[in-house]
XYZ file of N, CA and C in Angstrom:
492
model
N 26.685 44.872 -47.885
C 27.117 43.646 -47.270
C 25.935 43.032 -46.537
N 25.579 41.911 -47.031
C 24.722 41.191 -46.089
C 25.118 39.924 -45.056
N 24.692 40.188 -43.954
C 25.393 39.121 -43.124
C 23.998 38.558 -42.409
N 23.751 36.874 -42.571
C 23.234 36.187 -41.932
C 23.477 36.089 -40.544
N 22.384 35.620 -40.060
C 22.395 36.107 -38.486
C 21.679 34.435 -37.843
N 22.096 34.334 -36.771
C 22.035 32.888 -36.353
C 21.499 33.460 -34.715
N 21.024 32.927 -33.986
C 20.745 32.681 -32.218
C 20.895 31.423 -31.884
N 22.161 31.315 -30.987
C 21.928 30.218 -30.542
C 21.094 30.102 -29.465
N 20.746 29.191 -28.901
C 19.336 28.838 -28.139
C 18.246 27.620 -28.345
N 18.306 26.708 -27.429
C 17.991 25.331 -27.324
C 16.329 25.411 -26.937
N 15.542 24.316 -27.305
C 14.081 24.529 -26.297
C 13.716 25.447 -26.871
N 13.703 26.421 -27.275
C 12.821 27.478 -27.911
C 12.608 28.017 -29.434
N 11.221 28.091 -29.371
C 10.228 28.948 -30.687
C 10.463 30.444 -30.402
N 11.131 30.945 -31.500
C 11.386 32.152 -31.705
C 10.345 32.933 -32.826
N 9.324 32.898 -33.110
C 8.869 33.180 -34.488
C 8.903 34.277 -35.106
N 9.240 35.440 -34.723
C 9.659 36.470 -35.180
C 10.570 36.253 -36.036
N 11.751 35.764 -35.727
C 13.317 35.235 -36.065
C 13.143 34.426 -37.064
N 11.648 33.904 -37.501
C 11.845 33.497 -38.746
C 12.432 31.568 -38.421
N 12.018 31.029 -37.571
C 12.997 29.724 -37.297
C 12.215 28.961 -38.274
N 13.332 27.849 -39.134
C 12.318 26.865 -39.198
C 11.992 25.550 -38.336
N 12.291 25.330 -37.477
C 11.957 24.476 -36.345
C 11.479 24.573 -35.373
N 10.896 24.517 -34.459
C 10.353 24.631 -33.449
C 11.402 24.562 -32.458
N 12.271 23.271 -32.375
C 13.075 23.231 -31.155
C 14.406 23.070 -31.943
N 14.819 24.244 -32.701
C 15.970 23.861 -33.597
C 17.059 24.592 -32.378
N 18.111 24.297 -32.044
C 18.822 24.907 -31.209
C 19.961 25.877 -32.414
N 19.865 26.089 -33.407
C 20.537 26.692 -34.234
C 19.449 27.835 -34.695
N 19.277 28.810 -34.922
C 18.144 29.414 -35.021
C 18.518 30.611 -36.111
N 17.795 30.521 -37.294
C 18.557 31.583 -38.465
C 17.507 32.885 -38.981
N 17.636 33.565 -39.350
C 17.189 35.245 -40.153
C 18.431 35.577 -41.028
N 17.655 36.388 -41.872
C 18.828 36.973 -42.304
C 18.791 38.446 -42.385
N 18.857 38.872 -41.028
C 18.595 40.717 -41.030
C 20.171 40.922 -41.415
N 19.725 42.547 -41.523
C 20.852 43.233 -42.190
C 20.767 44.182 -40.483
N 22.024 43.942 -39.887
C 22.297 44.870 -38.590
C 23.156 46.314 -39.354
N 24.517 46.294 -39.909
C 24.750 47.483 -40.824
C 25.315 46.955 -41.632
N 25.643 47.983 -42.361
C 26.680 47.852 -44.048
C 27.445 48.731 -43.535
N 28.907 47.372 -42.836
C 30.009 48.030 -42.556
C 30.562 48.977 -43.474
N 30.503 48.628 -45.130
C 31.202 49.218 -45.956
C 30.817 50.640 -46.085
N 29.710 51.424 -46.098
C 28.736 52.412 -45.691
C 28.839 53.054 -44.716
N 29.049 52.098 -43.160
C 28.266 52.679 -42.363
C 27.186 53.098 -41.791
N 26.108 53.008 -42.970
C 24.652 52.960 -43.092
C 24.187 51.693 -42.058
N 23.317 52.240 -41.157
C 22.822 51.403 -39.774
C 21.646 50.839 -40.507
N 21.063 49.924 -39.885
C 19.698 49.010 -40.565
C 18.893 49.544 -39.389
N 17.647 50.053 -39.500
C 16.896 50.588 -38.316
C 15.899 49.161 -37.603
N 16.589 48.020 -38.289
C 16.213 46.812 -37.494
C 17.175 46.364 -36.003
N 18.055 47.350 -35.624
C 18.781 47.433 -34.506
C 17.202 46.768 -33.270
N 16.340 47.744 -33.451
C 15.602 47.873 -32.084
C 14.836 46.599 -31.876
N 14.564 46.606 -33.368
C 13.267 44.853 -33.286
C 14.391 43.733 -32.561
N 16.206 43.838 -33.128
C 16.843 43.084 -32.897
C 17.388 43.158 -31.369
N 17.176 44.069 -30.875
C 17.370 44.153 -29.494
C 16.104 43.498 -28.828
N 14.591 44.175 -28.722
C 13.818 44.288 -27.997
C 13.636 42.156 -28.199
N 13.615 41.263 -29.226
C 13.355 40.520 -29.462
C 14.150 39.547 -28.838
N 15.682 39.881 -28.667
C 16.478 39.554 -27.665
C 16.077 39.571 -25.971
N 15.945 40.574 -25.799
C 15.584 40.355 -24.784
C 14.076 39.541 -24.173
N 13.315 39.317 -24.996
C 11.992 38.784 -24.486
C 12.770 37.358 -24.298
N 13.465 36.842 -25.451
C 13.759 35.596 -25.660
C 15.090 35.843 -24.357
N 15.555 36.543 -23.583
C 16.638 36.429 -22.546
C 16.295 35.871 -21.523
N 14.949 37.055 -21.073
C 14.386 36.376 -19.842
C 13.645 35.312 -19.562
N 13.165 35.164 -20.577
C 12.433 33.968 -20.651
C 13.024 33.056 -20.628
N 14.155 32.631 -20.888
C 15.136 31.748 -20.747
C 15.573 31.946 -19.740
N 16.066 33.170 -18.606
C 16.440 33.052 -17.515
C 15.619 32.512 -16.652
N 14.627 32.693 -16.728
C 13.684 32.719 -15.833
C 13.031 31.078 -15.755
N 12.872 30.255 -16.794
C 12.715 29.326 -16.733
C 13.837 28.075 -16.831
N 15.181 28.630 -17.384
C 16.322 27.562 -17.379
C 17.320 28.070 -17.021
N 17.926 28.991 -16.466
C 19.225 29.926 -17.018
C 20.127 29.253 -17.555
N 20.571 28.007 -17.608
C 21.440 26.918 -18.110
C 21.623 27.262 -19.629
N 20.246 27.365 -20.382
C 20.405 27.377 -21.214
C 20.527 28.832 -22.027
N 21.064 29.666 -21.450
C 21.886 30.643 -22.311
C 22.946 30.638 -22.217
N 23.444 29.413 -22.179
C 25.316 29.324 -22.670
C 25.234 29.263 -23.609
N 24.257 29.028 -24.764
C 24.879 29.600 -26.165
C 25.162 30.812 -26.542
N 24.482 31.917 -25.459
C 24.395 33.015 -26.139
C 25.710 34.224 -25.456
N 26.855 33.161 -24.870
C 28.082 33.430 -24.605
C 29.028 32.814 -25.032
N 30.049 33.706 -25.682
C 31.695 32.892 -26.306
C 32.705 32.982 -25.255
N 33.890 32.409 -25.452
C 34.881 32.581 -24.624
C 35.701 33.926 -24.302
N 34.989 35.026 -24.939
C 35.786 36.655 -24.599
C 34.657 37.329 -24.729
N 33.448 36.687 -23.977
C 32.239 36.998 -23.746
C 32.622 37.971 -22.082
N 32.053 39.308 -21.887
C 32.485 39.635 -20.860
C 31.438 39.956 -20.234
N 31.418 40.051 -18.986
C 30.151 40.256 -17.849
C 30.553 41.133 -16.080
N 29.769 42.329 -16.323
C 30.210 42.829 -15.309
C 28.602 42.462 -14.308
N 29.034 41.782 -12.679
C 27.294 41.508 -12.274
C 27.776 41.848 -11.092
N 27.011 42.972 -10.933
C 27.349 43.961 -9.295
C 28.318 44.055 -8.785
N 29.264 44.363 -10.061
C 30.877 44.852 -9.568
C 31.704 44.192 -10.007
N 31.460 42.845 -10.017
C 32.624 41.399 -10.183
C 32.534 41.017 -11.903
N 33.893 41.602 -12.068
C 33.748 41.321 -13.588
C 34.207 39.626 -13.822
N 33.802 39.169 -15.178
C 33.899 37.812 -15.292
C 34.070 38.121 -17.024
N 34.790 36.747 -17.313
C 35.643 36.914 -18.910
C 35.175 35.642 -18.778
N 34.248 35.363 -19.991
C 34.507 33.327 -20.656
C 33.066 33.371 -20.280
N 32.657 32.649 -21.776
C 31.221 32.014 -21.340
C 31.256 31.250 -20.136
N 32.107 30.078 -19.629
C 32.264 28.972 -18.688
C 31.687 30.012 -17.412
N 33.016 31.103 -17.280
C 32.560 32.241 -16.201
C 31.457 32.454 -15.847
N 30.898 33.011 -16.675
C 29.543 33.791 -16.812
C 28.767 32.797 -16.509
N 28.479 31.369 -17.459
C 27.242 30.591 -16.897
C 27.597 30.344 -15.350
N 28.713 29.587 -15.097
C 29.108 29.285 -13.673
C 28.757 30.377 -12.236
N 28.723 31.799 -12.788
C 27.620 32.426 -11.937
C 26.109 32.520 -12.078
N 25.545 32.621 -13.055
C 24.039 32.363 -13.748
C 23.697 31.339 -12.913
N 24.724 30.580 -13.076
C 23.101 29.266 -12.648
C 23.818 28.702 -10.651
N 24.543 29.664 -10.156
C 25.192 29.441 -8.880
C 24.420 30.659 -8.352
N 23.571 31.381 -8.696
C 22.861 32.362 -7.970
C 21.615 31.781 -7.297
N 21.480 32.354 -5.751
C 21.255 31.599 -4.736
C 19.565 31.412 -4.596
N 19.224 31.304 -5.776
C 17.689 31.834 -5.598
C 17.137 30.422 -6.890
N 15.818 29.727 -6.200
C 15.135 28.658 -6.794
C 14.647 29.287 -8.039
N 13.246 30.550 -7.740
C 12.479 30.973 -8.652
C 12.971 31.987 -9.182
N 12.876 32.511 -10.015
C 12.844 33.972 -10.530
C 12.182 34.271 -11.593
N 11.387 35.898 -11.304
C 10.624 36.266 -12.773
C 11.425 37.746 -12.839
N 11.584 38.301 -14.251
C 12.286 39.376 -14.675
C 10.468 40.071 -15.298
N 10.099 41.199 -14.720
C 9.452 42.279 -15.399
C 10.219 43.296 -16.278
N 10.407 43.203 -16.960
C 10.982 44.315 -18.064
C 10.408 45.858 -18.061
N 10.712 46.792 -17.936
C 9.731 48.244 -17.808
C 10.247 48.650 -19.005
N 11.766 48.868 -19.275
C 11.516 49.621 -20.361
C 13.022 49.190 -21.236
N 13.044 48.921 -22.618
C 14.084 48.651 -23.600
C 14.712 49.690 -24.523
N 16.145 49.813 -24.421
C 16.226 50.895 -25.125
C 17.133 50.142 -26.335
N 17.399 50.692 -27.130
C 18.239 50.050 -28.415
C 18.977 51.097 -29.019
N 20.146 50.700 -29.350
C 21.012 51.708 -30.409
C 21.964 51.028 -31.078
N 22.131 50.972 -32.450
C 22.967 50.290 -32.801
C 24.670 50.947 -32.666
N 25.766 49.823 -32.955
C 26.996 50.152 -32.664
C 27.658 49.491 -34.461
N 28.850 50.602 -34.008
C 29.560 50.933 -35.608
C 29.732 49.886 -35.725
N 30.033 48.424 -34.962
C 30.519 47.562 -35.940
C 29.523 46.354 -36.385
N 27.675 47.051 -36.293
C 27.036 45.797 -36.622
C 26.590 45.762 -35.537
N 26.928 45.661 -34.097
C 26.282 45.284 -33.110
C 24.984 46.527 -32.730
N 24.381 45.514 -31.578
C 23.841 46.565 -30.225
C 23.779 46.725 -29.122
N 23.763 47.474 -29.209
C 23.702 47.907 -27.838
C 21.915 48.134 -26.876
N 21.868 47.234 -25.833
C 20.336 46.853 -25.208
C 20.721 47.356 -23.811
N 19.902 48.320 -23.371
C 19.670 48.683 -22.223
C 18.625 48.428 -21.500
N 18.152 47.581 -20.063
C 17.109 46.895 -19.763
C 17.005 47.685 -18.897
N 15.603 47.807 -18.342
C 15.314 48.050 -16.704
C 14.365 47.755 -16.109
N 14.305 47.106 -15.308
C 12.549 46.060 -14.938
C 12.733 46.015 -13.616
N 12.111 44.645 -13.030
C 12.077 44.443 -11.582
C 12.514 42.939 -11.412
N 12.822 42.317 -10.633
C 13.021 40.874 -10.464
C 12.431 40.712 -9.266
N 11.617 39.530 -9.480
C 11.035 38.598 -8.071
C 11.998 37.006 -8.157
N 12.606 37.129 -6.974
C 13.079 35.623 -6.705
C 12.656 34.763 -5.395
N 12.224 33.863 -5.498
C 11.559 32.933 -4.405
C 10.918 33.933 -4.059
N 10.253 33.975 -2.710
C 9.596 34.696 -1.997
C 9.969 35.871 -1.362
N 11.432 36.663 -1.872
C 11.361 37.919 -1.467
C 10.804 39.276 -2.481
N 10.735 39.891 -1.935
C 10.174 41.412 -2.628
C 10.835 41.649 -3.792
N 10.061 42.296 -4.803
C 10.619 42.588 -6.144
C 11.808 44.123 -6.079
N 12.844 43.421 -6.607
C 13.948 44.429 -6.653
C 13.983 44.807 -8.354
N 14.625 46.361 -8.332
C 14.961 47.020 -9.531
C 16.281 46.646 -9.743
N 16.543 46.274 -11.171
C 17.694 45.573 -11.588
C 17.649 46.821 -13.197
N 18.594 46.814 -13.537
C 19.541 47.620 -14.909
C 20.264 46.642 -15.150
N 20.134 46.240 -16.360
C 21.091 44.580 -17.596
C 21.082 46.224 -18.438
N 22.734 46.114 -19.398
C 23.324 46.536 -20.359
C 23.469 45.683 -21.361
N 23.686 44.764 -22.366
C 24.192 43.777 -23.160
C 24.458 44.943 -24.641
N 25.693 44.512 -24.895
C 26.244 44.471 -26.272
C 26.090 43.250 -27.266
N 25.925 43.064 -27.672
C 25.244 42.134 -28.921
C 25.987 42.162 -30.225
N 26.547 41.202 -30.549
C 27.360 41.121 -31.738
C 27.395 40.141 -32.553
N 28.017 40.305 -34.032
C 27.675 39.254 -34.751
C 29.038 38.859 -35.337
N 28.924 37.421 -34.934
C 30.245 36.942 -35.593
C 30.299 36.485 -37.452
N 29.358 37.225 -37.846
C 28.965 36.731 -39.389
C 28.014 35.743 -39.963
N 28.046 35.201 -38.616
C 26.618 33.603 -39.059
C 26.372 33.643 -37.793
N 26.834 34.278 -36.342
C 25.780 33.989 -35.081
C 25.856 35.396 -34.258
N 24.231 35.354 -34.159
C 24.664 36.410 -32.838
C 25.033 36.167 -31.463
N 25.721 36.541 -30.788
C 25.997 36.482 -29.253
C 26.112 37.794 -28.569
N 26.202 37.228 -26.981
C 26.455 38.703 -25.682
C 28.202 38.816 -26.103
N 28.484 40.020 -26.266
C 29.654 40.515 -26.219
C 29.889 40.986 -24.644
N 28.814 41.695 -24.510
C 29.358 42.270 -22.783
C 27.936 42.314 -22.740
N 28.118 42.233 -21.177
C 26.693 42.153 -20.374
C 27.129 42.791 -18.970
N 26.293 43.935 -18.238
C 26.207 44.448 -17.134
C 24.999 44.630 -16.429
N 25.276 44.025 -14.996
C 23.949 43.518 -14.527
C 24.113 44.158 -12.965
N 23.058 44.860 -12.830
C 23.206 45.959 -11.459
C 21.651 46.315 -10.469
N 21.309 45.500 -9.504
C 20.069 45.617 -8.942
C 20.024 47.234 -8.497
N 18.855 47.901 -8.713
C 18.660 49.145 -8.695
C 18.390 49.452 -6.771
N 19.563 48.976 -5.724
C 19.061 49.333 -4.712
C 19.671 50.830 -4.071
N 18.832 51.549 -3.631
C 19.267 52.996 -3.011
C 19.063 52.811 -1.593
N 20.523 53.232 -1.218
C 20.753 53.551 0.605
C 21.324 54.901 0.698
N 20.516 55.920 1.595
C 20.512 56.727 2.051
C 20.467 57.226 3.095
């Protein structure tokens, strides 16, 4: 089974992904994530994770607005406890978080694919926002394909602070 694969995402050159536009907000490849019929995983899980995420933060970091494509309406998001259901949800905290600047350092990406096609992306980096000190943050995202697009299925987002 081959299933075309889409990103949505506005403003941005993806070139890995194969785009043909520069600022196409429809963005196409045609990897093979698995062969449901099989079961047989495509070991392009990791390129398809790690590539995701460059293209995440970078978008957070310079628009967050514009990753409402890369949420549907039973798009789910757990962010330091407070779970949220609906793309609307999810952006409506993204871009209501209380901070002008922000940069995401990434340390380390993990990838594994999931039985039905998706993946599963485990992040862990640091975040600087405006002028306070860089905090450790852990992002989870599930990643799925609706047959012609990929999107966040679930996303969990948890600043790495320890009190003792």
């Amino acid at each position: 089974m081959h299933h075309g694969s889409n990103w949505y995402c506005c403003r941005h050159f993806w070139p890995i992904f194969g785009l043909l536009e520069k600022f196409s907000c429809l963005q196409k490849t045609s990897l093979v994530v698995a062969d449901t019929e099989t079961g047989t995983m495509n070991p392009q899980f990791d390129s398809i994770g790690k590539q995701f995420v460059d293209f995440y933060y970078k978008a957070f970091d310079a628009n967050r607005s514009e990753l409402a494509g890369l949420y549907r309406p039973h798009s789910m998001m757990t962010f330091e406890g407070v779970q949220l259901q609906s793309a609307e949800a999810i952006m409506q905290k993204l871009v209501s978080l209380p901070f002008q600047k922000v940069q995401h350092v990434v340390t380390t990406v993990d990838c594994q694919p999931t039985t039905d096609g998706g993946v599963l992306v485990m992040v862990v980096g640091q975040l600087k926002t405006d002028d306070d000190p860089p905090h450790g943050f852990s992002q989870t995202f599930v990643l799925n394909n609706d047959g012609s697009n990929w999107f966040i299925f679930s996303d969990l987002f948890r600043l790495v602070v320890h009190s003792v």
